[in-house]
PDB file of C-alpha atoms in Angstrom:
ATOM      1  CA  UNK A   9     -16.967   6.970 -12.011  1.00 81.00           C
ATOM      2  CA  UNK A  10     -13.677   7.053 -11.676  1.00 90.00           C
ATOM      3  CA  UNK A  11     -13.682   8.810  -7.830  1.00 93.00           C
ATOM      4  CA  UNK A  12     -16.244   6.720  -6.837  1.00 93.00           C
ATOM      5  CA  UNK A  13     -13.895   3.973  -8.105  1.00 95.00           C
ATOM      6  CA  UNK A  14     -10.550   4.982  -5.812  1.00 95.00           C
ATOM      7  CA  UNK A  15     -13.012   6.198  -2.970  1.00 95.00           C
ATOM      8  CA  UNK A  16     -14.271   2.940  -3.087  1.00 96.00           C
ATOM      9  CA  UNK A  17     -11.383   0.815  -3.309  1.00 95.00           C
ATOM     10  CA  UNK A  18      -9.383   3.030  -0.422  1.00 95.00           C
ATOM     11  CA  UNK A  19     -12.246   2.155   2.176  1.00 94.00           C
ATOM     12  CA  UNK A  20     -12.385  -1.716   1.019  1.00 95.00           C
ATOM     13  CA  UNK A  21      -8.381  -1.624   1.803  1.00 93.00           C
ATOM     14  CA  UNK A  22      -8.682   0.018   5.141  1.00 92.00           C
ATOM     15  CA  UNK A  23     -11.613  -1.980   6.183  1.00 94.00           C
ATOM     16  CA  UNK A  24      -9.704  -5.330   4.894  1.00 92.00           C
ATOM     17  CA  UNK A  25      -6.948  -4.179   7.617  1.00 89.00           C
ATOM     18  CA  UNK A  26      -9.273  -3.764  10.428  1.00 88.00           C
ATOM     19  CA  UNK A  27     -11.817  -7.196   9.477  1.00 89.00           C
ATOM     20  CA  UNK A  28     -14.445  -5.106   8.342  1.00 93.00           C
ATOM     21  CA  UNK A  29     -15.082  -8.278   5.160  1.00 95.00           C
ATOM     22  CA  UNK A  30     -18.871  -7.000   5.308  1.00 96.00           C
ATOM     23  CA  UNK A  31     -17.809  -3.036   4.215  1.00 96.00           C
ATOM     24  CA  UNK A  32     -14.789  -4.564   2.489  1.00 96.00           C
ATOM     25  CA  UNK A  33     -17.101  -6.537  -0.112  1.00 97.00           C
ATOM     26  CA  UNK A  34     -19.803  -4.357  -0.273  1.00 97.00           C
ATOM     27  CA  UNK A  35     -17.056  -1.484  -1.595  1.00 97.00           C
ATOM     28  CA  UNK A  36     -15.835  -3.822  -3.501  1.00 97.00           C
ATOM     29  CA  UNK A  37     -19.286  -4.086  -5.357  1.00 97.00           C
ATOM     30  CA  UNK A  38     -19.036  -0.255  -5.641  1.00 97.00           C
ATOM     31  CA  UNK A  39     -15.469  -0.687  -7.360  1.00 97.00           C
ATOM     32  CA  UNK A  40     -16.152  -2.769  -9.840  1.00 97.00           C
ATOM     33  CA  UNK A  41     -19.794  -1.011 -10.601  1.00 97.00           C
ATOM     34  CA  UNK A  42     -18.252   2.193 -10.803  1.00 96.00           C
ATOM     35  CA  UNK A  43     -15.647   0.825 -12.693  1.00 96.00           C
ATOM     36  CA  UNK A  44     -18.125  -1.108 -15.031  1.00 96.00           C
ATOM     37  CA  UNK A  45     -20.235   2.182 -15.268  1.00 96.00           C
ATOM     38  CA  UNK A  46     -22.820   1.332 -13.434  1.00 97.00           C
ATOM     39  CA  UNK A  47     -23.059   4.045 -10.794  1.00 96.00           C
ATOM     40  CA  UNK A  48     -26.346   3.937 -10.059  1.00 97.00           C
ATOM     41  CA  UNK A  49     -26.258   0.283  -9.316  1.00 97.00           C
ATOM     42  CA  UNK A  50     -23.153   1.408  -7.040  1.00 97.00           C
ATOM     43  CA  UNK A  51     -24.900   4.074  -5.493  1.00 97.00           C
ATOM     44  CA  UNK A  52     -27.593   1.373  -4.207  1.00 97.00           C
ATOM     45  CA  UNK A  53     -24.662  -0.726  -2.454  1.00 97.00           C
ATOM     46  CA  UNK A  54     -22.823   2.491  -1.089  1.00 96.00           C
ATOM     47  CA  UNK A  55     -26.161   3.483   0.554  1.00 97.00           C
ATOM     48  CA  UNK A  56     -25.843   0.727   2.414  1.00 96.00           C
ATOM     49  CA  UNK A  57     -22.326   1.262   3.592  1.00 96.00           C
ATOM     50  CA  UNK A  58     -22.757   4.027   6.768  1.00 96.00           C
ATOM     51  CA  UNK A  59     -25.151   0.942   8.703  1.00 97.00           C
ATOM     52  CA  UNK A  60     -21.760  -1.393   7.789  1.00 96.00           C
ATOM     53  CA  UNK A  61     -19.076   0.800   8.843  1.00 95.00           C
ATOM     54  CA  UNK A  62     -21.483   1.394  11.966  1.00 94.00           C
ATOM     55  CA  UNK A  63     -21.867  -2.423  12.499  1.00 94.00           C
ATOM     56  CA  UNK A  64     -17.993  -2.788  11.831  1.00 93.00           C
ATOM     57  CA  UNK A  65     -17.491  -0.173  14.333  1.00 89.00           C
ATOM     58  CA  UNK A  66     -19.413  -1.616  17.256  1.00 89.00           C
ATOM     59  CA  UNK A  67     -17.984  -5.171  16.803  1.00 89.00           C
ATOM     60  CA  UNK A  68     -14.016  -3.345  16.883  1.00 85.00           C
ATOM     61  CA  UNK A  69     -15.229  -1.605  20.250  1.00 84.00           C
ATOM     62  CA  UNK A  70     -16.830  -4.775  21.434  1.00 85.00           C
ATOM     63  CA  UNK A  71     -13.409  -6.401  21.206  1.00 82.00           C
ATOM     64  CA  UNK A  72     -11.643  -3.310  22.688  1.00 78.00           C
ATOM     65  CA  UNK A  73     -14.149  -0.942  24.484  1.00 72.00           C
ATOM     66  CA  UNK A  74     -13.337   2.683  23.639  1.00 70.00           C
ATOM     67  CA  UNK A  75     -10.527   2.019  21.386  1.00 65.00           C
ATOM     68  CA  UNK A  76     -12.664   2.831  18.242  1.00 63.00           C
ATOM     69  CA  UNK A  77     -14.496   6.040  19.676  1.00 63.00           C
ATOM     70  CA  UNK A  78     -11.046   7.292  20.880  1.00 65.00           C
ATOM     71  CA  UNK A  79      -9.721   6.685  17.750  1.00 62.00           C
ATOM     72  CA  UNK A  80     -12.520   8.101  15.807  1.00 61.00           C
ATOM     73  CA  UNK A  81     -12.281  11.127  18.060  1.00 61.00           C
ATOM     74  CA  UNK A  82      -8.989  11.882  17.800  1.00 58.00           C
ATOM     75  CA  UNK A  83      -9.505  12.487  14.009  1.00 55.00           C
ATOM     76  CA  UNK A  84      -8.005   8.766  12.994  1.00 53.00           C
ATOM     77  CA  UNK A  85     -10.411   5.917  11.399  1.00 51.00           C
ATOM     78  CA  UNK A  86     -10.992   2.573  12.682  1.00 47.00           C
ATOM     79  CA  UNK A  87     -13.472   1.151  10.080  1.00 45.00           C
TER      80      UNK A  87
END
């Protein structure tokens, strides 16, 4: 509980610092469930996050085509 906890509040930092408010609040649901005990409720939000970070990815490109793939690709994250 507690990983999922610190996983979860790392990318809801990151994703604060890039506008990502959609992944940021949806790991913040997984924080606070995982932190409550209630992983498998948490593990119902986190499926959700890949289609997020995705979403959050493709709106950060649309603003800066490439930027996010070249980032991505050269090993850094951008969502």
């Amino acid at each position: 509980a507690d990983d999922a906890a610190r996983a979860a509040h790392a990318l809801k930092s990151m994703s604060y610092n890039v506008g990502a408010r959609k992944v940021a609040a949806a790991c913040a649901d997984v924080e606070r469930l995982s932190r409550e005990g209630r992983l498998s409720d948490a593990a119902e939000i986190a499926r959700a996050l890949p289609g997020l970070v995705r979403g959050a990815m493709a709106a950060l490109d649309a603003l800066s085509p490439g930027a996010v793939v070249a980032a991505v690709g050269a090993g850094r994250s951008a969502a």
